Short mmCIF file of C-alpha atoms in Angstrom, two decimals:
data_model
loop_
_atom_site.label_atom_id
_atom_site.label_comp_id
_atom_site.label_asym_id
_atom_site.label_seq_id
_atom_site.Cartn_x
_atom_site.Cartn_y
_atom_site.Cartn_z
CA MET D 18 182.86 11.36 32.80
CA THR D 19 183.01 7.82 31.57
CA ARG D 20 180.01 5.51 31.66
CA LYS D 21 181.73 3.20 34.19
CA PHE D 22 182.56 6.09 36.46
CA VAL D 23 179.07 7.37 36.35
CA ASN D 24 177.78 3.76 37.11
CA ALA D 25 180.21 3.61 39.99
CA LEU D 26 178.92 6.89 41.27
CA GLY D 27 175.30 5.60 40.97
CA ILE D 28 176.16 2.43 43.00
CA ALA D 29 177.73 4.58 45.68
CA THR D 30 174.57 6.70 45.88
CA ILE D 31 172.41 3.58 46.17
CA ALA D 32 174.76 2.22 48.83
CA ALA D 33 174.54 5.43 50.75
CA SER D 34 170.73 5.37 50.58
CA LEU D 35 170.66 1.74 51.80
CA GLY D 36 173.06 2.56 54.68
CA VAL D 37 170.81 5.48 55.86
CA SER D 38 167.56 3.53 55.61
CA THR D 39 169.19 0.60 57.46
CA LEU D 40 170.37 2.87 60.23
CA ALA D 41 166.92 4.16 60.59
CA SER D 42 165.33 0.73 60.98
CA PRO D 43 164.69 -1.05 64.36
CA ALA D 44 167.60 -2.57 66.22
CA MET D 45 169.00 -5.70 64.55
CA ALA D 46 172.23 -7.60 64.42
CA GLY D 47 175.25 -5.61 63.10
CA GLY D 48 176.25 -6.02 59.49
CA SER D 49 177.78 -4.11 56.55
CA ILE D 50 177.72 -3.49 52.91
CA ARG D 51 181.00 -2.99 51.01
CA PHE D 52 181.78 -1.81 47.49
CA TYR D 53 185.33 -2.05 46.20
CA LEU D 54 185.89 -0.14 42.97
CA SER D 55 188.73 -1.15 40.78
CA PRO D 56 189.05 0.34 37.33
CA GLN D 57 189.62 -2.31 34.64
CA THR D 58 191.21 -0.05 31.99
CA ALA D 59 193.84 2.59 32.08
CA GLN D 60 191.31 5.22 31.06
CA ASP D 61 188.97 4.38 33.81
CA ALA D 62 191.92 4.40 36.32
CA GLU D 63 192.83 7.89 35.13
CA ALA D 64 189.17 9.05 35.64
CA MET D 65 189.15 7.63 39.23
CA ASP D 66 192.53 9.08 39.96
CA PHE D 67 191.29 12.46 38.74
CA GLY D 68 188.29 12.26 41.01
CA LEU D 69 190.27 11.26 44.06
CA ARG D 70 192.79 14.13 43.37
CA ALA D 71 190.03 16.64 42.86
CA TYR D 72 188.50 15.47 46.20
CA SER D 73 191.98 15.91 47.81
CA LEU D 74 192.30 19.46 46.40
CA TYR D 75 188.82 20.40 47.46
CA ASN D 76 189.87 19.44 50.99
CA GLY D 77 193.09 21.49 50.70
CA TRP D 78 195.39 18.42 50.47
CA ARG D 79 198.08 17.61 48.00
CA ASN D 80 199.77 14.30 47.32
CA GLY D 81 200.48 12.12 50.26
CA ALA D 82 198.50 10.50 53.09
CA HIS D 83 195.30 12.06 54.48
CA ILE D 84 193.19 10.54 57.31
CA ARG D 85 190.04 12.20 58.58
CA GLN D 86 188.01 10.59 61.37
CA LEU D 87 184.74 11.82 62.84
CA GLY D 88 183.33 9.81 65.65
CA ARG D 89 185.07 7.59 68.17
CA ASN D 90 187.05 4.45 68.54
CA ASN D 91 188.30 4.61 64.97
CA LEU D 92 191.73 3.45 63.88
CA ALA D 93 193.50 4.18 60.57
CA GLY D 94 196.97 4.01 59.04
CA ILE D 95 198.62 4.60 55.65
CA GLY D 96 202.07 3.52 54.54
CA GLN D 97 203.55 4.78 51.23
CA ASN D 98 206.71 3.96 49.35
CA GLY D 99 207.20 5.81 46.01
CA ARG D 100 206.31 9.14 44.60
CA ASP D 101 203.21 11.01 43.82
CA ASN D 102 200.98 8.60 45.71
CA LEU D 103 197.63 9.69 47.22
CA GLY D 104 196.07 7.86 50.08
CA ILE D 105 192.77 8.97 51.59
CA VAL D 106 190.96 7.39 54.64
CA ARG D 107 187.70 9.02 55.87
CA GLN D 108 185.72 7.35 58.65
CA GLU D 109 182.59 8.76 60.13
CA GLY D 110 180.87 6.86 62.97
CA VAL D 111 182.03 4.37 65.56
CA GLY D 112 184.54 1.50 65.64
CA HIS D 113 185.97 1.69 62.21
CA SER D 114 189.43 0.25 61.33
CA ALA D 115 191.37 0.83 57.98
CA THR D 116 194.86 0.41 56.63
CA LEU D 117 196.18 1.36 53.23
CA GLN D 118 199.62 0.32 51.93
CA GLN D 119 200.94 1.80 48.66
CA SER D 120 204.15 0.94 46.92
CA GLY D 121 205.07 2.30 43.47
CA ASN D 122 204.48 5.63 41.85
CA ASP D 123 201.40 7.76 40.94
CA ASN D 124 198.90 5.61 42.82
CA SER D 125 195.76 6.77 44.37
CA TYR D 126 193.19 5.02 46.60
CA GLY D 127 190.32 6.22 48.84
CA ILE D 128 188.74 4.39 51.77
CA PHE D 129 185.39 5.77 52.89
CA GLN D 130 183.68 4.10 55.95
CA PHE D 131 180.46 5.14 57.43
CA GLY D 132 178.20 3.93 60.28
CA ARG D 133 179.79 1.47 62.67
CA ASN D 134 182.28 -1.31 62.96
CA THR D 135 183.73 -1.65 59.45
CA ASP D 136 187.24 -2.89 58.80
CA THR D 137 189.22 -2.95 55.55
CA GLN D 138 192.91 -3.45 54.54
CA VAL D 139 193.99 -2.41 51.11
CA VAL D 140 197.35 -3.13 49.49
CA GLN D 141 198.27 -1.31 46.27
CA ARG D 142 201.37 -2.27 44.35
CA GLY D 143 202.72 -1.00 40.96
CA ASP D 144 202.37 2.25 39.16
CA GLY D 145 199.44 4.25 38.08
CA GLN D 146 196.94 2.19 40.18
CA SER D 147 193.68 3.64 41.39
CA GLY D 148 190.65 2.44 43.36
CA ALA D 149 188.23 3.14 46.10
CA ALA D 150 186.48 1.27 48.98
CA LEU D 151 182.98 2.35 50.31
CA LEU D 152 181.84 0.64 53.43
CA PHE D 153 178.66 1.16 55.40
CA GLY D 154 178.19 -0.56 58.69
CA TRP D 155 175.30 -0.88 61.20
#
């Protein structure tokens, strides 16, 4: 794994810890924390693409669009134009909304939302793009 990928994984772990500890705290006004991961080099984009495709295979999916929602009142949509694109939306909790639009070839993107009331829209254009969005709401 590359150093940037390992750092991104560490950030995601910290974010998950913050989200869990925040959900366990007394009631307070809603909010969210968001991390958008965009590889800066072709090598880092390939590493992220590999990770997203491995996640996809682990879940029994191939290329294409995959939406998994656990909870209630969640909305999601994926639009793709091109070949060998992979779009993943996973939402757990209540009141999430996500859209992903991909145009081009060999792109991959994952949107992962947890908690409550997060919203994101991602547009990916070109070839060989990769990225991920991690959102935690309370």
